[in-house]
């Protein structure tokens, strides 16, 4: 009885299946027709993509470059500033990437080639500013921004015409041509804000500016410009010129040139001793630059560099490397606060390369020895604890290790993963929808 019942059930089920197949088959064209995209659904899809693209398109970009600041440098700054479990402002950002730094002609890059790669998306030879390997000019991201109607600016504790800033607003075969770089800033790339050191390259030899030749802290500093009086030329072109904190704070207008030192805004490689004491801080310069540039309704592109993290590392000066990094982190907070109030702002923090080959070590009585560059530097206190750490330098030059990049704001997700420094430019061009 059970076997017959099973047979009947199977037969009945088969019959139902056979009977229903034609009915299903008849409905298939209707089903496909219902699933096929209509003009309205295609339009809706395009609209959604357009909204998504717009959400990922920043109005403003603030790019920080800690010169020479490798990941170990960031960690040393973090330990000394916020301790083992704390995070720097530059690390409290939702996106992290890892950037390779080799130049077009060398495993180990210099600042000129590295900045050119970031600014133009092209690998080049060490020493080149805005040039490719064949010494041909390559359009920079700031030139594209200016073409799109955005305002542009360079802020640094180095000479404003030094390699990193120069690569965003000039084209010269050799980075040493700093007066030519200054001339191109105000006459060709027409940067709106230029703040930092390096007054010596804006005045011809024998013509001292606001900052006197042969100052006590470095008697070797003196005006050495080769392109005439570029400060006066800048004024004729509409720039407000400022030389100290008070003048900068009071400055009005949409074009601002501020030169606050003869050379770098600190003393490094100095026979009389190194020091990091800029008369105008990087956070204050950053805040002023944002204030001036943000008046443009079409947005702005600002590059902010801390040079002390590189120069002090070249001299294996751990204390001053950390001090410079702390000022960079305060400047990052200025930008983050602006971005929180203006969520259409993309903030990026990275480095051009690593300097010093530094390693972080704990206390070890048997290992605190060595001479020259192998001598360990410290001890430094881990913030909020009784622990100490040492910095072990391995070189006075650059290395080829990758550097970190952290990001927040519209389009920041594009900066996760591992990529070459040229990709920073390429990602920004795509996000900002620039046409080359």
Coordinates of C-alpha atoms in Angstrom, one line a residue:
X1 CA 0.0 0.0 0.0
X2 CA 2.8 2.4 0.9
X3 CA 4.6 1.7 -2.4
X4 CA 1.5 2.3 -4.5
X5 CA 0.8 5.6 -2.6
X6 CA 4.3 6.7 -3.3
X7 CA 3.9 5.9 -7.0
X8 CA 0.6 7.8 -7.2
X9 CA 2.2 10.8 -5.5
X10 CA 5.1 10.8 -7.9
X11 CA 2.9 10.5 -10.9
X12 CA 0.6 13.2 -9.7
X13 CA 3.6 15.5 -9.0
X14 CA 5.0 14.7 -12.5
X15 CA 1.7 15.6 -14.1
X16 CA 1.5 18.8 -12.2
X17 CA 5.1 19.6 -13.3
X18 CA 4.4 18.8 -16.9
X19 CA 1.2 20.9 -16.9
X20 CA 2.8 23.9 -15.3
X21 CA 5.9 24.1 -17.5
X22 CA 4.1 25.5 -20.5
X23 CA 2.4 28.0 -18.3
X24 CA 5.8 29.1 -16.9
X25 CA 7.3 29.1 -20.4
X26 CA 4.5 31.4 -21.5
X27 CA 5.4 33.8 -18.7
X28 CA 9.1 33.9 -19.4
X29 CA 9.0 36.7 -22.1
X30 CA 6.8 38.8 -19.7
X31 CA 9.3 38.2 -16.9
X32 CA 12.3 39.3 -19.1
X33 CA 10.3 42.3 -20.3
X34 CA 9.7 43.3 -16.7
X35 CA 13.4 42.9 -15.8
X36 CA 14.7 44.7 -18.9
X37 CA 15.9 48.3 -18.2
X38 CA 13.6 51.0 -19.3
X39 CA 14.5 54.5 -20.2
X40 CA 13.3 55.7 -16.8
X41 CA 15.4 53.1 -14.9
X42 CA 18.5 53.9 -16.9
X43 CA 18.0 57.6 -16.2
X44 CA 17.5 56.9 -12.5
X45 CA 20.8 54.8 -12.5
X46 CA 22.7 57.6 -14.2
X47 CA 21.3 60.1 -11.7
X48 CA 22.3 57.9 -8.8
X49 CA 25.8 57.6 -10.2
X50 CA 26.0 61.3 -10.7
X51 CA 24.9 61.9 -7.1
X52 CA 27.4 59.4 -5.8
X53 CA 30.2 61.0 -7.9
X54 CA 29.2 64.5 -6.6
X55 CA 29.4 63.2 -3.0
X56 CA 32.9 62.0 -3.7
X57 CA 34.0 65.2 -5.3
X58 CA 35.7 67.5 -2.8
X59 CA 35.4 71.3 -3.1
X60 CA 38.6 71.8 -1.2
X61 CA 41.8 69.8 -0.8
X62 CA 44.4 70.3 2.0
X63 CA 47.5 68.1 1.5
X64 CA 50.0 67.9 4.3
X65 CA 53.5 66.6 3.6
X66 CA 55.7 65.8 6.6
X67 CA 59.1 66.0 4.8
X68 CA 61.1 62.9 5.7
X69 CA 58.4 61.6 8.0
X70 CA 58.4 57.8 7.8
X71 CA 56.1 55.6 9.8
X72 CA 58.7 55.2 12.5
X73 CA 58.9 59.0 12.8
X74 CA 55.1 59.2 13.1
X75 CA 55.4 56.6 15.9
X76 CA 58.1 58.5 17.8
X77 CA 56.0 61.7 17.6
X78 CA 53.0 59.7 18.8
X79 CA 54.8 58.1 21.7
X80 CA 56.2 61.4 22.9
X81 CA 52.9 63.3 22.4
X82 CA 50.0 61.0 23.3
X83 CA 51.6 57.8 24.6
X84 CA 51.3 54.2 23.6
X85 CA 47.5 54.0 23.4
X86 CA 46.9 57.5 22.0
X87 CA 46.5 58.7 18.5
X88 CA 47.9 61.8 16.8
X89 CA 45.4 64.0 14.9
X90 CA 47.1 62.8 11.7
X91 CA 46.3 59.2 12.7
X92 CA 42.7 59.8 13.8
X93 CA 41.5 59.6 10.2
X94 CA 39.4 56.9 8.8
X95 CA 41.5 55.9 5.8
X96 CA 45.1 54.7 5.7
X97 CA 47.3 53.9 2.7
X98 CA 50.9 53.0 2.1
X99 CA 52.9 54.9 -0.5
X100 CA 56.1 53.8 -2.3
X101 CA 58.6 56.6 -2.9
X102 CA 61.4 55.7 -5.4
X103 CA 62.2 58.3 -8.0
X104 CA 62.5 57.8 -11.8
X105 CA 66.3 57.4 -11.7
X106 CA 67.0 56.2 -8.2
X107 CA 65.8 53.7 -5.6
X108 CA 66.1 56.5 -3.0
X109 CA 64.3 59.7 -3.9
X110 CA 65.0 63.3 -3.0
X111 CA 62.3 65.8 -2.0
X112 CA 62.2 67.3 -5.5
X113 CA 61.5 64.1 -7.4
X114 CA 59.1 62.9 -4.7
X115 CA 57.1 66.1 -4.7
X116 CA 57.1 66.2 -8.5
X117 CA 55.6 62.7 -8.5
X118 CA 52.9 63.7 -6.1
X119 CA 52.2 67.0 -7.9
X120 CA 52.3 65.8 -11.5
X121 CA 51.8 62.0 -11.5
X122 CA 55.2 61.6 -13.3
X123 CA 58.3 59.9 -12.0
X124 CA 61.4 62.0 -12.6
X125 CA 65.1 62.4 -11.8
X126 CA 66.3 63.5 -8.4
X127 CA 66.6 67.3 -8.3
X128 CA 63.9 68.0 -10.9
X129 CA 61.1 70.4 -10.2
X130 CA 57.9 69.9 -12.3
X131 CA 59.9 68.2 -15.1
X132 CA 59.9 64.7 -16.5
X133 CA 62.9 62.5 -17.1
X134 CA 63.5 64.2 -20.4
X135 CA 63.5 67.7 -18.7
X136 CA 60.1 68.6 -20.2
X137 CA 57.6 70.5 -18.0
X138 CA 54.7 68.6 -16.7
X139 CA 51.4 70.2 -15.6
X140 CA 51.0 70.2 -11.8
X141 CA 47.8 69.5 -9.8
X142 CA 47.8 73.2 -8.6
X143 CA 48.0 74.4 -12.2
X144 CA 44.9 72.3 -13.0
X145 CA 43.2 73.6 -9.9
X146 CA 43.9 77.2 -10.9
X147 CA 42.6 76.4 -14.4
X148 CA 39.4 75.1 -12.8
X149 CA 38.9 78.4 -11.0
X150 CA 40.2 77.2 -7.6
X151 CA 42.5 79.2 -5.4
X152 CA 45.9 77.7 -4.6
X153 CA 48.5 78.0 -1.8
X154 CA 51.8 76.7 -0.5
X155 CA 52.7 76.8 3.3
X156 CA 56.0 75.6 4.7
X157 CA 58.5 76.0 7.4
X158 CA 61.2 75.7 4.8
X159 CA 62.0 78.3 2.1
X160 CA 58.8 78.7 0.2
X161 CA 60.8 78.0 -2.9
X162 CA 62.4 74.8 -1.6
X163 CA 61.8 71.5 -3.4
X164 CA 58.4 70.3 -1.9
X165 CA 56.5 73.5 -2.4
X166 CA 58.3 74.3 -5.7
X167 CA 57.1 71.1 -7.4
X168 CA 53.5 72.3 -7.1
X169 CA 54.0 75.7 -8.7
X170 CA 57.1 75.7 -10.8
X171 CA 59.2 74.0 -13.6
X172 CA 63.0 74.1 -13.4
X173 CA 65.6 71.5 -14.2
X174 CA 67.5 72.0 -10.9
X175 CA 65.9 72.5 -7.5
X176 CA 68.6 75.1 -6.6
X177 CA 67.1 77.7 -9.0
X178 CA 65.0 79.1 -6.1
X179 CA 64.7 82.7 -7.4
X180 CA 63.4 81.4 -10.7
X181 CA 60.9 79.3 -8.8
X182 CA 59.8 82.4 -6.9
X183 CA 59.3 84.3 -10.1
X184 CA 57.2 81.5 -11.6
X185 CA 55.1 81.4 -8.4
X186 CA 53.9 85.0 -8.9
X187 CA 54.0 85.3 -12.6
X188 CA 53.0 81.9 -14.1
X189 CA 51.4 79.6 -11.7
X190 CA 50.0 82.6 -9.8
X191 CA 49.7 81.0 -6.4
X192 CA 47.3 82.9 -4.2
X193 CA 48.9 82.2 -0.9
X194 CA 52.7 81.7 -0.3
X195 CA 53.8 81.5 3.4
X196 CA 57.1 80.3 4.9
X197 CA 60.8 81.2 4.9
X198 CA 63.4 82.0 2.2
X199 CA 63.3 85.8 1.9
X200 CA 67.0 85.6 0.7
X201 CA 65.9 84.3 -2.7
X202 CA 63.4 87.2 -3.3
X203 CA 66.0 90.0 -3.0
X204 CA 69.2 90.4 -5.0
X205 CA 72.5 90.1 -3.3
X206 CA 73.4 93.2 -1.4
X207 CA 69.7 94.2 -0.9
X208 CA 68.6 92.9 2.5
X209 CA 64.9 92.6 3.1
X210 CA 63.0 92.8 6.4
X211 CA 65.2 90.0 7.8
X212 CA 68.8 91.3 7.9
X213 CA 71.8 89.7 6.3
X214 CA 74.2 87.8 8.5
X215 CA 71.9 87.4 11.5
X216 CA 73.5 86.3 14.8
X217 CA 71.9 82.8 14.7
X218 CA 73.5 82.1 11.3
X219 CA 76.0 84.7 9.9
X220 CA 76.1 82.9 6.6
X221 CA 72.5 83.9 5.6
X222 CA 72.2 86.8 3.2
X223 CA 70.1 87.9 0.2
X224 CA 71.1 86.0 -2.9
X225 CA 68.3 86.4 -5.5
X226 CA 69.0 86.3 -9.2
X227 CA 65.7 87.6 -10.6
X228 CA 65.6 91.2 -9.2
X229 CA 63.5 92.4 -6.4
X230 CA 60.7 89.9 -6.5
X231 CA 59.0 91.2 -3.4
X232 CA 58.3 94.5 -5.1
X233 CA 57.2 92.6 -8.2
X234 CA 54.8 90.6 -6.1
X235 CA 53.3 93.8 -4.6
X236 CA 52.8 95.2 -8.1
X237 CA 50.9 92.0 -9.0
X238 CA 48.5 92.5 -6.1
X239 CA 50.1 90.5 -3.3
X240 CA 50.0 91.7 0.3
X241 CA 53.5 91.2 1.7
X242 CA 53.9 90.3 5.4
X243 CA 57.0 89.5 7.4
X244 CA 55.7 88.6 11.0
X245 CA 52.8 87.2 12.9
X246 CA 51.1 90.6 13.5
X247 CA 51.3 91.6 9.8
X248 CA 50.0 88.2 8.7
X249 CA 47.0 88.3 11.1
X250 CA 46.1 91.8 9.9
X251 CA 46.5 91.1 6.2
X252 CA 43.5 91.4 3.9
X253 CA 42.8 90.5 0.3
X254 CA 42.9 87.4 -1.8
X255 CA 46.7 87.2 -2.5
X256 CA 49.2 86.9 0.3
X257 CA 53.0 86.5 0.3
X258 CA 54.6 86.0 3.7
X259 CA 58.3 85.5 4.2
X260 CA 59.2 85.0 7.9
X261 CA 62.9 84.1 7.7
X262 CA 66.0 84.4 5.5
X263 CA 66.2 80.7 4.9
X264 CA 64.3 77.9 6.8
X265 CA 62.1 79.0 9.7
X266 CA 64.4 77.1 12.1
X267 CA 68.1 76.4 12.4
X268 CA 69.5 73.1 11.1
X269 CA 73.0 72.0 10.1
X270 CA 74.1 75.0 12.0
X271 CA 77.6 75.4 13.4
X272 CA 76.2 77.4 16.3
X273 CA 73.6 74.7 17.1
X274 CA 70.2 73.6 15.9
X275 CA 66.9 74.9 17.1
X276 CA 63.3 74.7 16.1
X277 CA 61.5 78.0 16.9
X278 CA 59.6 79.5 14.0
X279 CA 58.5 83.1 14.6
X280 CA 55.2 82.2 13.0
X281 CA 54.0 78.7 13.7
X282 CA 52.9 76.2 11.1
X283 CA 49.4 75.9 12.6
X284 CA 49.0 79.7 12.5
X285 CA 50.2 79.9 8.8
X286 CA 47.8 77.0 8.0
X287 CA 44.9 78.8 9.6
X288 CA 45.6 82.0 7.7
X289 CA 46.0 80.3 4.4
X290 CA 42.7 78.5 4.8
X291 CA 41.0 81.8 5.8
X292 CA 42.3 83.6 2.6
X293 CA 41.8 80.7 0.2
X294 CA 38.3 79.7 1.5
X295 CA 36.8 82.9 0.2
X296 CA 36.8 81.4 -3.3
X297 CA 33.4 79.9 -3.8
X298 CA 34.9 77.5 -6.4
X299 CA 37.2 75.9 -3.7
X300 CA 40.9 75.7 -3.0
X301 CA 43.9 73.5 -3.1
X302 CA 46.5 74.0 -0.3
X303 CA 49.7 72.1 0.3
X304 CA 51.2 72.4 3.8
X305 CA 54.7 71.1 4.5
X306 CA 56.7 70.7 7.7
X307 CA 60.3 70.7 6.8
X308 CA 61.8 70.3 10.3
X309 CA 60.9 66.6 10.3
X310 CA 63.4 66.1 7.5
X311 CA 66.2 68.6 8.3
X312 CA 66.4 67.5 12.0
X313 CA 66.4 63.9 11.0
X314 CA 69.3 64.6 8.6
X315 CA 71.2 65.8 11.7
X316 CA 69.9 62.8 13.7
X317 CA 68.2 65.2 16.2
X318 CA 65.4 63.2 17.7
X319 CA 64.1 65.8 20.1
X320 CA 63.8 68.5 17.3
X321 CA 62.4 66.0 14.8
X322 CA 59.6 65.2 17.4
X323 CA 59.1 68.9 18.1
X324 CA 58.6 69.7 14.4
X325 CA 56.2 66.7 14.1
X326 CA 54.1 68.0 16.9
X327 CA 53.7 71.3 15.2
X328 CA 52.7 69.5 12.0
X329 CA 50.1 67.6 14.0
X330 CA 48.7 70.8 15.4
X331 CA 48.4 72.2 11.9
X332 CA 46.5 69.0 10.8
X333 CA 44.0 69.7 13.6
X334 CA 43.4 73.2 12.2
X335 CA 42.6 71.6 8.9
X336 CA 40.5 68.9 10.4
X337 CA 38.4 71.4 12.4
X338 CA 37.8 73.3 9.2
X339 CA 36.9 70.1 7.3
X340 CA 34.4 69.2 10.1
X341 CA 32.7 72.5 9.6
X342 CA 33.0 72.2 5.8
X343 CA 32.5 68.5 5.0
X344 CA 33.2 69.1 1.3
X345 CA 36.9 69.3 2.2
X346 CA 39.4 66.4 1.7
X347 CA 42.4 66.3 4.1
X348 CA 45.4 64.1 3.3
X349 CA 48.5 63.6 5.5
X350 CA 51.6 61.9 4.0
X351 CA 55.4 62.2 3.5
X352 CA 57.6 62.6 0.5
X353 CA 60.1 60.0 1.8
X354 CA 61.7 58.8 5.0
X355 CA 64.8 60.3 6.5
X356 CA 67.3 58.9 9.0
X357 CA 66.4 55.3 8.8
X358 CA 65.2 55.6 12.4
X359 CA 64.1 52.8 14.6
X360 CA 62.4 53.0 18.0
X361 CA 63.9 50.9 20.8
X362 CA 63.1 50.4 24.5
X363 CA 65.7 50.9 27.3
X364 CA 68.5 48.4 27.2
X365 CA 71.6 49.1 29.2
X366 CA 73.7 46.9 27.0
X367 CA 72.6 48.5 23.8
X368 CA 72.9 52.3 24.5
X369 CA 76.2 52.7 22.8
X370 CA 77.8 53.5 19.4
X371 CA 79.3 56.5 17.7
X372 CA 78.2 58.8 14.9
X373 CA 75.1 57.8 13.1
X374 CA 74.9 54.5 15.0
X375 CA 74.7 56.3 18.4
X376 CA 71.3 56.0 20.0
X377 CA 69.3 59.2 20.6
X378 CA 67.4 59.7 23.8
X379 CA 66.0 58.8 26.2
X380 CA 62.5 60.2 25.4
X381 CA 59.6 59.8 27.8
X382 CA 56.5 57.9 26.6
X383 CA 53.7 60.4 27.3
X384 CA 51.6 59.5 30.4
X385 CA 54.0 56.8 31.7
X386 CA 57.4 56.2 33.3
X387 CA 58.6 54.3 30.2
X388 CA 61.4 55.6 28.0
X389 CA 62.3 55.0 24.4
X390 CA 65.3 55.6 22.3
X391 CA 65.7 56.5 18.6
X392 CA 68.3 54.5 16.8
X393 CA 69.5 56.3 13.6
X394 CA 71.0 54.3 10.7
X395 CA 71.8 57.1 8.3
X396 CA 72.0 60.8 7.9
X397 CA 70.3 60.6 4.5
X398 CA 67.0 59.4 3.0
X399 CA 65.8 55.8 2.7
X400 CA 63.5 54.0 0.3
X401 CA 60.9 52.6 2.8
X402 CA 57.2 53.2 2.1
X403 CA 55.4 56.1 3.9
X404 CA 51.9 56.2 5.4
X405 CA 49.1 58.3 4.0
X406 CA 46.0 59.1 6.1
X407 CA 42.8 60.8 4.8
X408 CA 39.4 62.0 5.7
X409 CA 36.6 63.7 3.7
X410 CA 34.9 63.2 0.3
X411 CA 36.8 60.7 -1.8
X412 CA 39.1 59.7 1.0
X413 CA 38.2 56.0 0.5
X414 CA 40.2 56.1 -2.8
X415 CA 43.4 56.4 -0.8
X416 CA 43.4 53.1 0.9
X417 CA 45.7 50.3 -0.1
X418 CA 49.3 50.3 -1.5
X419 CA 50.3 52.5 -4.4
X420 CA 53.2 54.6 -5.8
X421 CA 53.4 58.3 -5.0
X422 CA 52.3 59.2 -8.5
X423 CA 48.9 57.7 -7.7
X424 CA 48.2 60.5 -5.2
X425 CA 48.1 62.9 -8.2
X426 CA 46.1 60.6 -10.3
X427 CA 43.4 60.0 -7.6
X428 CA 43.1 63.7 -7.0
X429 CA 42.7 64.5 -10.7
X430 CA 39.9 61.9 -10.9
X431 CA 38.2 63.0 -7.7
X432 CA 38.3 66.7 -8.7
X433 CA 37.2 65.9 -12.2
X434 CA 40.0 67.9 -13.7
X435 CA 40.6 67.9 -17.5
X436 CA 44.2 67.9 -18.5

